[in-house]
Coordinates of C-alpha atoms in Angstrom, one line a residue:
Chain A
X26 CA 5.6 7.5 -18.6
X27 CA 7.8 6.9 -15.6
X28 CA 6.0 5.4 -12.6
X29 CA 6.8 6.3 -9.0
X30 CA 10.5 6.3 -8.3
X31 CA 12.3 6.2 -5.0
X32 CA 15.9 6.6 -3.9
X33 CA 18.0 5.2 -2.6
X34 CA 17.2 1.5 -3.1
X35 CA 19.0 0.3 0.0
X36 CA 20.4 2.2 3.1
X37 CA 22.2 1.1 6.2
X38 CA 22.3 3.5 9.1
X39 CA 23.4 3.3 12.8
X40 CA 21.0 3.7 15.7
X41 CA 20.7 7.4 16.6
X42 CA 21.4 8.7 13.1
X43 CA 19.1 10.6 10.7
X44 CA 18.0 9.5 7.3
X45 CA 16.3 11.1 4.3
X46 CA 14.4 9.1 1.6
X47 CA 13.2 10.6 -1.6
X48 CA 10.2 10.0 -3.9
X49 CA 9.1 11.2 -7.3
X50 CA 5.4 10.7 -8.1
X51 CA 3.9 9.4 -11.3
X52 CA 3.3 12.0 -14.0
X53 CA -0.1 13.8 -13.4
X54 CA -0.2 13.0 -9.7
X55 CA -0.1 15.7 -7.0
X56 CA -0.4 13.7 -3.8
X57 CA 2.3 11.6 -2.1
X58 CA 1.7 9.1 0.7
X59 CA 4.4 7.3 2.7
X60 CA 4.2 3.9 4.2
X61 CA 6.3 1.7 6.4
X62 CA 6.3 -2.1 5.7
X63 CA 7.9 -4.4 8.2
X64 CA 8.9 -7.8 7.1
X65 CA 5.9 -10.1 6.6
X66 CA 3.3 -7.3 7.3
X67 CA 1.1 -5.0 5.3
X68 CA 2.1 -1.4 4.7
X69 CA 1.3 1.1 7.5
X70 CA 0.4 4.6 6.7
X71 CA 2.8 7.3 7.9
X72 CA 1.5 10.5 6.3
X73 CA 0.3 12.1 3.2
X74 CA 1.3 15.3 1.4
X75 CA -0.7 17.5 -0.9
X76 CA 0.0 21.1 -1.9
X77 CA 3.2 21.0 0.0
X78 CA 1.4 20.3 3.3
X79 CA 0.9 17.3 5.5
X80 CA -2.8 16.5 5.1
X81 CA -3.1 13.2 7.0
X82 CA -0.9 11.4 9.5
X83 CA -0.9 7.9 10.8
X84 CA 0.2 6.7 14.2
X85 CA 3.9 7.5 14.0
X86 CA 6.0 9.6 16.3
X87 CA 7.3 13.1 15.5
X88 CA 10.7 11.6 14.6
X89 CA 9.1 10.9 11.3
X90 CA 8.7 14.1 9.2
X91 CA 8.3 15.0 5.6
X92 CA 8.3 17.6 2.9
X93 CA 6.7 18.0 -0.5
X94 CA 8.3 20.3 -3.1
X95 CA 6.5 22.4 -5.8
X96 CA 7.2 19.7 -8.4
X97 CA 5.2 17.3 -6.2
X98 CA 8.3 15.2 -5.2
X99 CA 8.6 14.4 -1.6
X100 CA 11.1 13.5 1.2
X101 CA 10.7 11.4 4.3
X102 CA 13.0 12.2 7.2
X103 CA 13.5 10.0 10.2
X104 CA 15.5 11.3 13.2
X105 CA 17.1 9.4 16.1
X106 CA 16.8 6.1 14.3
X107 CA 15.9 3.0 16.3
X108 CA 16.5 -0.6 15.5
X109 CA 12.7 -1.0 15.1
X110 CA 12.7 1.5 12.2
X111 CA 14.3 -1.1 10.0
X112 CA 11.7 -1.7 7.3
X113 CA 10.8 -1.2 3.6
X114 CA 9.7 2.4 3.1
X115 CA 7.2 2.8 0.3
X116 CA 6.0 5.9 -1.4
X117 CA 2.7 6.0 -3.3
X118 CA 1.4 8.7 -5.5
X119 CA -2.2 9.6 -6.5
X120 CA -4.5 12.4 -7.4
X121 CA -6.0 14.1 -4.4
X122 CA -9.1 12.3 -3.2
X123 CA -10.0 8.6 -2.8
X124 CA -8.1 7.7 -6.0
X125 CA -5.9 4.9 -7.0
X126 CA -2.5 4.9 -5.3
X127 CA 0.5 3.6 -7.2
X128 CA 3.5 2.5 -5.3
X129 CA 7.2 2.9 -5.9
X130 CA 9.7 0.0 -5.5
X131 CA 10.6 1.1 -1.9
X132 CA 13.7 1.9 0.0
X133 CA 15.0 -0.9 2.3
X134 CA 16.3 0.8 5.5
X135 CA 18.4 -1.3 7.9
X136 CA 19.3 0.2 11.2
X137 CA 22.2 -1.4 13.1
Chain B
X2 CA -9.3 4.3 12.8
X3 CA -10.0 1.4 10.5
X4 CA -9.1 -2.2 11.1
X5 CA -8.7 -4.6 8.2
X6 CA -8.4 -8.3 8.6
X7 CA -7.3 -10.7 5.8
X8 CA -7.6 -14.4 5.5
X9 CA -6.0 -16.8 4.8
X10 CA -2.4 -15.9 5.5
X11 CA -1.2 -18.5 3.1
X12 CA -3.0 -20.2 0.2
X13 CA -1.7 -23.0 -2.0
X14 CA -3.6 -24.0 -5.2
X15 CA -2.9 -26.1 -8.2
X16 CA -2.4 -24.3 -11.5
X17 CA -5.8 -23.8 -13.2
X18 CA -7.7 -23.8 -9.9
X19 CA -9.4 -20.7 -8.4
X20 CA -8.2 -18.7 -5.4
X21 CA -10.3 -16.6 -3.1
X22 CA -8.9 -14.2 -0.5
X23 CA -11.2 -12.5 2.0
X24 CA -11.0 -9.3 4.0
X25 CA -13.2 -7.6 6.5
X26 CA -13.2 -4.0 7.6
X27 CA -14.6 -2.2 10.7
X28 CA -15.6 1.3 9.7
X29 CA -18.7 1.6 7.5
X30 CA -17.5 5.0 6.3
X31 CA -14.7 3.3 4.3
X32 CA -15.5 3.9 0.6
X33 CA -12.7 2.5 -1.6
X34 CA -11.2 -1.0 -1.6
X35 CA -8.1 -1.7 -3.6
X36 CA -6.2 -5.0 -4.0
X37 CA -2.4 -5.1 -4.5
X38 CA 0.0 -7.8 -5.6
X39 CA 3.5 -7.7 -4.2
X40 CA 6.3 -9.7 -5.6
X41 CA 9.6 -10.3 -3.8
X42 CA 11.7 -7.2 -3.6
X43 CA 9.1 -5.0 -5.3
X44 CA 6.5 -2.4 -4.3
X45 CA 2.8 -3.4 -4.2
X46 CA 1.1 -3.3 -7.6
X47 CA -2.5 -2.3 -7.9
X48 CA -4.4 -5.1 -9.6
X49 CA -8.1 -4.2 -9.1
X50 CA -10.2 -1.9 -7.0
X51 CA -13.9 -1.4 -6.1
X52 CA -15.8 1.6 -4.7
X53 CA -18.5 1.4 -2.1
X54 CA -21.3 2.1 -4.6
X55 CA -20.5 -1.0 -6.6
X56 CA -21.0 -4.7 -5.6
X57 CA -18.8 -6.4 -8.0
X58 CA -16.0 -5.7 -10.6
X59 CA -14.2 -8.0 -13.0
X60 CA -11.1 -7.7 -15.0
X61 CA -10.2 -10.8 -17.0
X62 CA -9.3 -13.5 -14.5
X63 CA -9.6 -11.3 -11.5
X64 CA -12.8 -10.2 -9.8
X65 CA -13.6 -8.4 -6.5
X66 CA -16.9 -8.5 -4.6
X67 CA -18.0 -6.1 -1.9
X68 CA -20.7 -6.7 0.8
X69 CA -21.2 -3.3 2.5
X70 CA -23.8 -4.7 5.0
X71 CA -21.4 -7.4 6.2
X72 CA -18.4 -5.1 5.7
X73 CA -16.4 -7.7 3.8
X74 CA -14.8 -7.9 0.4
X75 CA -13.1 -10.6 -1.5
X76 CA -10.6 -11.2 -4.3
X77 CA -11.3 -14.0 -6.8
X78 CA -8.6 -15.3 -9.2
X79 CA -9.7 -17.9 -11.7
X80 CA -7.6 -20.2 -13.9
X81 CA -4.5 -19.5 -11.7
X82 CA -1.1 -19.5 -13.3
X83 CA 2.4 -19.9 -11.7
X84 CA 3.0 -16.2 -12.3
X85 CA 0.1 -15.4 -10.0
X86 CA 2.3 -16.5 -7.1
X87 CA 2.9 -13.5 -4.8
X88 CA 1.7 -11.8 -1.7
X89 CA -1.7 -10.1 -2.0
X90 CA -2.9 -7.3 0.1
X91 CA -6.3 -5.8 0.5
X92 CA -6.9 -2.3 1.7
X93 CA -9.7 0.0 2.8
X94 CA -9.6 3.8 2.4
X95 CA -11.1 5.9 5.1
X96 CA -10.8 9.7 4.7
X97 CA -8.0 9.2 2.1
X98 CA -6.0 7.0 4.5
X99 CA -5.3 3.5 3.3
X100 CA -5.5 0.7 5.9
X101 CA -3.9 -2.6 4.7
X102 CA -4.6 -6.2 5.6
X103 CA -1.7 -8.4 6.8
X104 CA -1.3 -10.1 3.4
X105 CA -2.0 -13.5 1.8
X106 CA 0.9 -15.5 0.3
X107 CA -0.4 -17.3 -2.7
X108 CA 1.5 -20.2 -4.1
X109 CA 0.3 -21.6 -7.5
X110 CA 1.8 -25.1 -8.1
X111 CA 2.5 -26.0 -11.7

C-alpha cells in the first residue's frame, strides 16, 4: 500500500513566478490537507480539501490556491512567489473528520 | 484559533534514559492530539495520538498523557535509543484543523 506521495521533490523558482505542487493521498483516504513548514518550525496549515472543495483554510493569502480531483489527488498552486514562500510544503491525507493525518515526504521550494 | 506551545526546544539524553516532551494548548474545544517524529529530509511520521475522552495511551516504549483541565499533554519515551534522535512535534486538532507546536529536537547519545 503506497503512502502519501508528492511531486516534485525539489523546486527552484524565481520571485514573481507561479508554482504547482502535487499530492496523491494514501489508499482509502478522501481528504487532503496542505501545510507549509519553514526551516526550524512546525507545519502551518494552509487548507484542506474534501469532495473536491476547500473545507478549511488557514491564515494564508489568496495567492495560495488548490484543487482536488475526483481520484482524491490534489494540487497546491502559489502565484506571485515571494522569497518568504521558500519552505517545505507538506501534504497530509486522512479520512474526513478528526482522524489520523499521514504526511508525504514534502516538496522543498526555493524562491530566488 | 488554537495556540500550541511545546517545550523544551532541545533535549539531550543518554541512551536508555527516558525523555519527556510537553505541550500546552489554548482552546478547550480541541479534541485530538497527535505526535509526530520528523527525521532530516523527511515528512512527519505519526507515532502516537490521543483523543480528548482518554487520559493516557501507551504503545511499547512510547506513551502520551492528556490533562484536559490543565490543557496540556505530554509524550514519554522510555529506554531511549539512538534511532529515537529526531525532531518531535505535538499538534492539537480543532474543527479538523491541525495546529502544531514548534518542535523538540531530541538527541540520544550512545
